[in-house]
PDB file of C-alpha atoms in Angstrom:
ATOM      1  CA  UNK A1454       1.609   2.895 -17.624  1.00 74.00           C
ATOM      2  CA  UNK A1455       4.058   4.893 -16.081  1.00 88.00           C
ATOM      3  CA  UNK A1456       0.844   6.578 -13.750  1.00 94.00           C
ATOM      4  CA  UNK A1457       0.473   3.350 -12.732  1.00 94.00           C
ATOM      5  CA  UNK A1458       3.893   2.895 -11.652  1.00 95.00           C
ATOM      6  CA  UNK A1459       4.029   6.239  -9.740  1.00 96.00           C
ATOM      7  CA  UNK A1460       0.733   5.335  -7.776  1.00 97.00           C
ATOM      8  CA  UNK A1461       2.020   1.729  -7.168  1.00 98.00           C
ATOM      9  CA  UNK A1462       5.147   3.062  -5.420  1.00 98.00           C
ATOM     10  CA  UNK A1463       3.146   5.903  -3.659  1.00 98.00           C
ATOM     11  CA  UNK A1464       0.678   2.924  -2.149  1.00 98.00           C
ATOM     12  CA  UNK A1465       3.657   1.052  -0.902  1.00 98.00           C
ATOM     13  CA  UNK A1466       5.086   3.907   0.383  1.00 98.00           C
ATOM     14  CA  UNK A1467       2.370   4.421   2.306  1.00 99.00           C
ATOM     15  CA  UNK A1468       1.802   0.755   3.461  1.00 99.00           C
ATOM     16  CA  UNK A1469       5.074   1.027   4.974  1.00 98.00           C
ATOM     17  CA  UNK A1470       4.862   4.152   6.473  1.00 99.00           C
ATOM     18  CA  UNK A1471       1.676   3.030   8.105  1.00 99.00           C
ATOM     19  CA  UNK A1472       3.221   0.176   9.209  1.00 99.00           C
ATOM     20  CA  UNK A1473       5.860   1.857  10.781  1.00 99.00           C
ATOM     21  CA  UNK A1474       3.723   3.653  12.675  1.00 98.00           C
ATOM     22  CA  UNK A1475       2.042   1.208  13.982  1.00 98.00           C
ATOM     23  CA  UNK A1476       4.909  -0.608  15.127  1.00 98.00           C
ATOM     24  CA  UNK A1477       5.742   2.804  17.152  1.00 98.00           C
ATOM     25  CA  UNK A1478       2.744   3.675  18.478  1.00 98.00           C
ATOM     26  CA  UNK A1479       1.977   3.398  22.219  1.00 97.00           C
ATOM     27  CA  UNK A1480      -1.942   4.166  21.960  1.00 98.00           C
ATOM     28  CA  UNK A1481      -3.354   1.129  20.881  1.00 98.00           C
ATOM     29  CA  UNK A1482      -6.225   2.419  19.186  1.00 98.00           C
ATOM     30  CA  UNK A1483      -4.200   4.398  17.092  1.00 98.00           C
ATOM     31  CA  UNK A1484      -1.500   1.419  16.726  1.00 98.00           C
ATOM     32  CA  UNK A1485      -4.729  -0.738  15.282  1.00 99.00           C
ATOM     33  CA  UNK A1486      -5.760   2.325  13.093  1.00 99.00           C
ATOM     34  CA  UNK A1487      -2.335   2.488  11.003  1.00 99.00           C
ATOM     35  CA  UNK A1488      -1.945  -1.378  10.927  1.00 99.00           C
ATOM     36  CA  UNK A1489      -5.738  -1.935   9.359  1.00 99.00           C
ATOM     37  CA  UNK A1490      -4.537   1.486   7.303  1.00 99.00           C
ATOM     38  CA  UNK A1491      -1.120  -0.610   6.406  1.00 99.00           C
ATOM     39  CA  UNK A1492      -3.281  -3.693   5.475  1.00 99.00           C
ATOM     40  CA  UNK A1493      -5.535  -1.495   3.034  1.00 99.00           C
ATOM     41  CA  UNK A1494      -2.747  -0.042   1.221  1.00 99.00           C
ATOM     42  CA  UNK A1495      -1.077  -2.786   1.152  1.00 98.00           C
ATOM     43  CA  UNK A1496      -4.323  -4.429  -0.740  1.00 98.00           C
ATOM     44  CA  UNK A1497      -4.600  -1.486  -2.635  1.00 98.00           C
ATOM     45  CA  UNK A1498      -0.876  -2.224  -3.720  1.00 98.00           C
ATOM     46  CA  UNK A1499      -1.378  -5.486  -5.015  1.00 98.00           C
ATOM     47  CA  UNK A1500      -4.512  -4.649  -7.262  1.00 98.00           C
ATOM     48  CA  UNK A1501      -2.531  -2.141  -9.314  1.00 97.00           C
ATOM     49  CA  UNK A1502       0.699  -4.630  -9.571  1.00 96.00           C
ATOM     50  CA  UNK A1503      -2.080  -6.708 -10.822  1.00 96.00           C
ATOM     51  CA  UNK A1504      -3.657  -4.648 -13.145  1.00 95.00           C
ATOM     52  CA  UNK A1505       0.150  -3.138 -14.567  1.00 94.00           C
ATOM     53  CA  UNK A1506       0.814  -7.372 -15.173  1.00 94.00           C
ATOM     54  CA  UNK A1507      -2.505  -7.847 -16.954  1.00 92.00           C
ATOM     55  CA  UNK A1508      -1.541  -4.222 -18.986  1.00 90.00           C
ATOM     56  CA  UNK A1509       1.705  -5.933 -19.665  1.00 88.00           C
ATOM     57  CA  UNK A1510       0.050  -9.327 -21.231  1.00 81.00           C
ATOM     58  CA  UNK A1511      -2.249  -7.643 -23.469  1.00 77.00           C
ATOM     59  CA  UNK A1512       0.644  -6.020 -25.165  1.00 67.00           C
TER      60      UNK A1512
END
């Protein structure tokens, strides 16, 4: 469980981060690259809080 912790805060990290750069960049090809990258992660996020409250129900 606690893997699943660790990669849940590294994918929100990394939503964020995207999303910060996104908000910065000038380019906006590369300002649409980070915010779809933000959007993944931040899908990729939710599926492991998902699947650590479904690990936490079976218990």
């Amino acid at each position: 469980m606690r893997d699943m912790q660790a990669q849940l805060n590294r994918l929100e990290t990394e939503a964020s981060e995207c999303a910060l750069i996104a908000s910065l960049a000038t380019d906006k090809k590369k300002r649409d690259l980070f915010a779809r990258l933000a959007e993944h992660f931040g899908v990729l996020a939710a599926e492991v809080k998902r699947a650590i409250a479904e690990a936490n129900l079976d218990k």
